[in-house]
GROMACS .gro file of N, CA and C in nm:
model
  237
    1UNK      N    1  -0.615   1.560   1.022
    1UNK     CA    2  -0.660   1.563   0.884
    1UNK      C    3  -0.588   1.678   0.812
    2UNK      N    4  -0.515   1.611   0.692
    2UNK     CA    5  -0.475   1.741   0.650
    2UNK      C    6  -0.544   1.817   0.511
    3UNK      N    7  -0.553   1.966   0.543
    3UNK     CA    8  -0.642   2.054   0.396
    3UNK      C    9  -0.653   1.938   0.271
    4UNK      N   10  -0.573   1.870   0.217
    4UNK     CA   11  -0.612   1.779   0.158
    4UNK      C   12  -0.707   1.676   0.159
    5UNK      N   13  -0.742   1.662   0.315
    5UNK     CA   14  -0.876   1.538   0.280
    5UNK      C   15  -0.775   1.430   0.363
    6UNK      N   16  -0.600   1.416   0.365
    6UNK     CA   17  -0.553   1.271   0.415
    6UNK      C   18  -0.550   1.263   0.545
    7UNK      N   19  -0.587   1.187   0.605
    7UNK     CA   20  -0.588   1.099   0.728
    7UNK      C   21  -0.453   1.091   0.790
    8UNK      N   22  -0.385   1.132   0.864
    8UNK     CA   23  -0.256   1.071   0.919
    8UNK      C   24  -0.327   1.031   0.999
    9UNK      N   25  -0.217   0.941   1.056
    9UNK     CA   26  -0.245   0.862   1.186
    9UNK      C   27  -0.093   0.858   1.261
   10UNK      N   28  -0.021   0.852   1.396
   10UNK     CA   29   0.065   0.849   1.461
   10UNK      C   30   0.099   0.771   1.560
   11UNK      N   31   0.177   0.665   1.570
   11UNK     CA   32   0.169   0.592   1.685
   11UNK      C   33   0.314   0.575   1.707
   12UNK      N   34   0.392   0.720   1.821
   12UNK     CA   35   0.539   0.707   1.821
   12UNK      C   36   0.541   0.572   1.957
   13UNK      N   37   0.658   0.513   1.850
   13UNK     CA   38   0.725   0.439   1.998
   13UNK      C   39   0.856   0.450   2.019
   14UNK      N   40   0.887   0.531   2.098
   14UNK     CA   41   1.002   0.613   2.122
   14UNK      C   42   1.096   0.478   2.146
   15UNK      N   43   1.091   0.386   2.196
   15UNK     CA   44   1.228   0.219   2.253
   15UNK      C   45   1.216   0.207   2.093
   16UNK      N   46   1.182   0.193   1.975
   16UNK     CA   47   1.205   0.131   1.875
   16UNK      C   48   1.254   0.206   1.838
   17UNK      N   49   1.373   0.100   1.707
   17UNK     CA   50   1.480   0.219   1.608
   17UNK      C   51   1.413   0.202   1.472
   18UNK      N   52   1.328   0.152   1.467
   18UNK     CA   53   1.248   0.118   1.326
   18UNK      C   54   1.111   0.230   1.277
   19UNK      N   55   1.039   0.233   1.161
   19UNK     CA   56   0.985   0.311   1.125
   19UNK      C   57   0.879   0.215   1.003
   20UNK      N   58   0.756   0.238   1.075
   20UNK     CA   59   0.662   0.161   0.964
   20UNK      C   60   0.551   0.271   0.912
   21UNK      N   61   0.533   0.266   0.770
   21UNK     CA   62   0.458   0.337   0.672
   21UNK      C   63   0.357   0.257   0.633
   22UNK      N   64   0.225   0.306   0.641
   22UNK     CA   65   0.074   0.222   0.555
   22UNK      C   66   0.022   0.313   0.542
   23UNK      N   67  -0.041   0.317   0.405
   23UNK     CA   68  -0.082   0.389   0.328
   23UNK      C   69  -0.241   0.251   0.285
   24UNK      N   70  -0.334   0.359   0.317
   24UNK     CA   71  -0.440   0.232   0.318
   24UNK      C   72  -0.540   0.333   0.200
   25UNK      N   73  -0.624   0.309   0.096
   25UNK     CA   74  -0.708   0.367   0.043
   25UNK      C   75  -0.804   0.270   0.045
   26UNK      N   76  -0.950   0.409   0.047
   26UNK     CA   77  -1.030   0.335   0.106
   26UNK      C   78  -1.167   0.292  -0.030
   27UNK      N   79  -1.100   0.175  -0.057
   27UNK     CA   80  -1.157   0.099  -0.167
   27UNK      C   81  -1.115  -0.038  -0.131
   28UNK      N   82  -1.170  -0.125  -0.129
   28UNK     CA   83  -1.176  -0.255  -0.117
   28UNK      C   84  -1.238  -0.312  -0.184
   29UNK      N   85  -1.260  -0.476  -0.149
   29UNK     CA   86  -1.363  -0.531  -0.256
   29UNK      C   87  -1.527  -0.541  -0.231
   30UNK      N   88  -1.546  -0.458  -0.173
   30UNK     CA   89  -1.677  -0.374  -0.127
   30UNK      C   90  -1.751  -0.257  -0.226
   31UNK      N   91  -1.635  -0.227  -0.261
   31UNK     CA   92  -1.624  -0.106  -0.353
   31UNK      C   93  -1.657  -0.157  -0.512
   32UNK      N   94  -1.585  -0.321  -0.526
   32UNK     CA   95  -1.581  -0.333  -0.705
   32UNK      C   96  -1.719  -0.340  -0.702
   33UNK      N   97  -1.694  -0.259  -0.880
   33UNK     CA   98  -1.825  -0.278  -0.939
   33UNK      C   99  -1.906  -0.395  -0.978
   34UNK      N  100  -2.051  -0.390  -1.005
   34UNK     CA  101  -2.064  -0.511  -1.049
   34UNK      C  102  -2.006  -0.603  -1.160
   35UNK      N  103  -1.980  -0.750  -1.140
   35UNK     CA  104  -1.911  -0.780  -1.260
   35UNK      C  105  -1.771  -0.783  -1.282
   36UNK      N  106  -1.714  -0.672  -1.239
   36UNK     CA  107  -1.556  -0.706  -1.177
   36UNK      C  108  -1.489  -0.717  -1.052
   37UNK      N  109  -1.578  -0.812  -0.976
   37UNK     CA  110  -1.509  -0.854  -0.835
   37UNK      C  111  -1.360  -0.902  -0.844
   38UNK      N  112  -1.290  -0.831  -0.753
   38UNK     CA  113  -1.173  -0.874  -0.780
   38UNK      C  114  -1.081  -0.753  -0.841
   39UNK      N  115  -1.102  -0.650  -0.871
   39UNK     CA  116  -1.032  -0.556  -0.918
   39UNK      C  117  -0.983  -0.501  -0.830
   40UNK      N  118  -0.997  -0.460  -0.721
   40UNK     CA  119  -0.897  -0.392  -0.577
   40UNK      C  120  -0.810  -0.468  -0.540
   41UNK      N  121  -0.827  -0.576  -0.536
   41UNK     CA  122  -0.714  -0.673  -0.550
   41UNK      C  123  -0.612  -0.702  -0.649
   42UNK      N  124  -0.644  -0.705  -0.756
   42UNK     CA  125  -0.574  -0.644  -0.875
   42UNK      C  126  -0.517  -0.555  -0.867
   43UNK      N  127  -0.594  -0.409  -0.864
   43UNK     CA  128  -0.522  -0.294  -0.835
   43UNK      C  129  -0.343  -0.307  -0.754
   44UNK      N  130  -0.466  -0.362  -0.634
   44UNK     CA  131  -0.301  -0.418  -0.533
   44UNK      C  132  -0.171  -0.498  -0.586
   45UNK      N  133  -0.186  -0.550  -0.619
   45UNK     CA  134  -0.140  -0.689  -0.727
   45UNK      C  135  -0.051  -0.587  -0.794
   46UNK      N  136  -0.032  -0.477  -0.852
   46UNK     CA  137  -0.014  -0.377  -0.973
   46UNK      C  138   0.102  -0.322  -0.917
   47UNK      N  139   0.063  -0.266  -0.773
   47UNK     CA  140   0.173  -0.167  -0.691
   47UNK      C  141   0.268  -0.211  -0.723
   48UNK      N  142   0.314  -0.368  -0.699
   48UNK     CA  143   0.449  -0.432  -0.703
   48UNK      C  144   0.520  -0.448  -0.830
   49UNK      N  145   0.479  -0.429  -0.925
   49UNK     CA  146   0.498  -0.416  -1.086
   49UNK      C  147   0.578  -0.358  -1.141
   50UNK      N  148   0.606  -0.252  -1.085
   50UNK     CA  149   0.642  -0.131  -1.115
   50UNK      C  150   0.598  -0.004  -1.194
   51UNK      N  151   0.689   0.078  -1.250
   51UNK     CA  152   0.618   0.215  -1.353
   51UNK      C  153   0.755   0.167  -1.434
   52UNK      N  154   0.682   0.309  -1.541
   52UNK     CA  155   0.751   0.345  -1.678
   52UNK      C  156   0.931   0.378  -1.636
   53UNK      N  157   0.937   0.415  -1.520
   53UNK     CA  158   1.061   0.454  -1.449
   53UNK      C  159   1.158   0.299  -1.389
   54UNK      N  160   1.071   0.249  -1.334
   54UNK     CA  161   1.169   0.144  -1.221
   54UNK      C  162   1.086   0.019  -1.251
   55UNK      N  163   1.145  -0.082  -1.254
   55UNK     CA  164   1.064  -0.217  -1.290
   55UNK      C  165   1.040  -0.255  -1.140
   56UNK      N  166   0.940  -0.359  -1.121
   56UNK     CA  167   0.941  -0.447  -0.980
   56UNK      C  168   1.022  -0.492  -0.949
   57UNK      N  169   1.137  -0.520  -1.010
   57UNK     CA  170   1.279  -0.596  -0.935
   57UNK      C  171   1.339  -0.434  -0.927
   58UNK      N  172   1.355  -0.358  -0.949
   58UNK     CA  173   1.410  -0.253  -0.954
   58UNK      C  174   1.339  -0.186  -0.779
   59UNK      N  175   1.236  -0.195  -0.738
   59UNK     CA  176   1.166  -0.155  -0.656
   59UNK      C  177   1.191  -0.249  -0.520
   60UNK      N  178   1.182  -0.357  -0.537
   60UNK     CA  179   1.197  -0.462  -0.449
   60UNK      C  180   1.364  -0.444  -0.416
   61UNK      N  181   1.468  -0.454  -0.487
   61UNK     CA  182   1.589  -0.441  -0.451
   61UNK      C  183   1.618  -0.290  -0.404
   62UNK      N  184   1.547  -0.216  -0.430
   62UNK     CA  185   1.614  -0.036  -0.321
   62UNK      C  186   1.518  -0.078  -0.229
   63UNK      N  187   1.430  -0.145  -0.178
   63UNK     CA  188   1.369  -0.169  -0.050
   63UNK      C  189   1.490  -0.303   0.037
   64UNK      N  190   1.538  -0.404  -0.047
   64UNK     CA  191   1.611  -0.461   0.035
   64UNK      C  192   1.731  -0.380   0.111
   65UNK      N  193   1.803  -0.308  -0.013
   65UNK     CA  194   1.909  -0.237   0.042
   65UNK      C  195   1.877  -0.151   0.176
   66UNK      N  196   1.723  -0.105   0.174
   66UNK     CA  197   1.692  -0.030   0.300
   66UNK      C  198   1.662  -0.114   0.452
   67UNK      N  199   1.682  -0.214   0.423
   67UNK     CA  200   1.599  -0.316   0.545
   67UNK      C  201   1.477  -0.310   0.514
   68UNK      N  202   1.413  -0.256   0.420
   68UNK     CA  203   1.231  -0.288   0.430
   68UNK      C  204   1.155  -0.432   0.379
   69UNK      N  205   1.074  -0.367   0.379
   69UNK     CA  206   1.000  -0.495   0.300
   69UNK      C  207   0.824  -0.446   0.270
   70UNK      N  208   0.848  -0.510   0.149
   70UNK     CA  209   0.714  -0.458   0.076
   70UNK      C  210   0.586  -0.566   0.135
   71UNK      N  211   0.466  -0.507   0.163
   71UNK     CA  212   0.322  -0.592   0.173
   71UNK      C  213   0.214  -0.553   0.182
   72UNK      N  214   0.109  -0.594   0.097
   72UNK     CA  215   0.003  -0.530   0.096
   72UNK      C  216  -0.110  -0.623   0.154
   73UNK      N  217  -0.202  -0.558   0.155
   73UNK     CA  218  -0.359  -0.688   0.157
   73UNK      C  219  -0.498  -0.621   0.057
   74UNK      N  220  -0.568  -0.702   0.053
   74UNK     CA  221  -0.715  -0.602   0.029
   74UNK      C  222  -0.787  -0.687   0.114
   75UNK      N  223  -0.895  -0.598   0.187
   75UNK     CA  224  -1.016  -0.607   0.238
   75UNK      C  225  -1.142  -0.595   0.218
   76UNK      N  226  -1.223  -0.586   0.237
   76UNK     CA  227  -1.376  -0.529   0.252
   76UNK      C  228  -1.380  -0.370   0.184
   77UNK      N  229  -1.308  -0.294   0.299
   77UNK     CA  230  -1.322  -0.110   0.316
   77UNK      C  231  -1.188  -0.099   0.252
   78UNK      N  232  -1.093  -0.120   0.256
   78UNK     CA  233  -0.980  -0.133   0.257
   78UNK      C  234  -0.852  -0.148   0.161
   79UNK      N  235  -0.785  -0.114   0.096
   79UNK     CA  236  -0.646  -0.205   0.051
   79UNK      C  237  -0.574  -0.154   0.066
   0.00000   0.00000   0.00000
């Protein structure tokens, strides 16, 4: 846990040349308020969009150039 409150988590696997990142906050659709079910999902929905800086095609193409690939979900606890 770091002074901040975040959670790491670590799972080296030393035979792989690859590197996976999740970033999970803990709001799901457990969490929406009444009346707007469906907003953590939304939220999610948003990430891929982009900002005022980089559009979603702008975001999606510096992830191809890297080998990555973008994916999210929402859950319960979760998105």
């Amino acid at each position: 846990m770091l002074p901040n409150g975040v959670r790491v988590v670590l799972d080296p696997m030393p035979h792989a040349r690859t590197a996976s990142i999740g970033l999970f906050v803990a709001a799901g659709g457990r969490q929406d308020p009444p009346g707007r079910a469906g907003l953590a999902h939304f939220l999610e929905h948003m990430v891929f969009k982009g900002s005022r800086h980089r559009s979603g095609q702008t975001l999606a193409e510096a992830m191809d150039e890297l080998g990555g690939q973008f994916n999210a979900f929402t859950e319960r606890e979760f998105t």
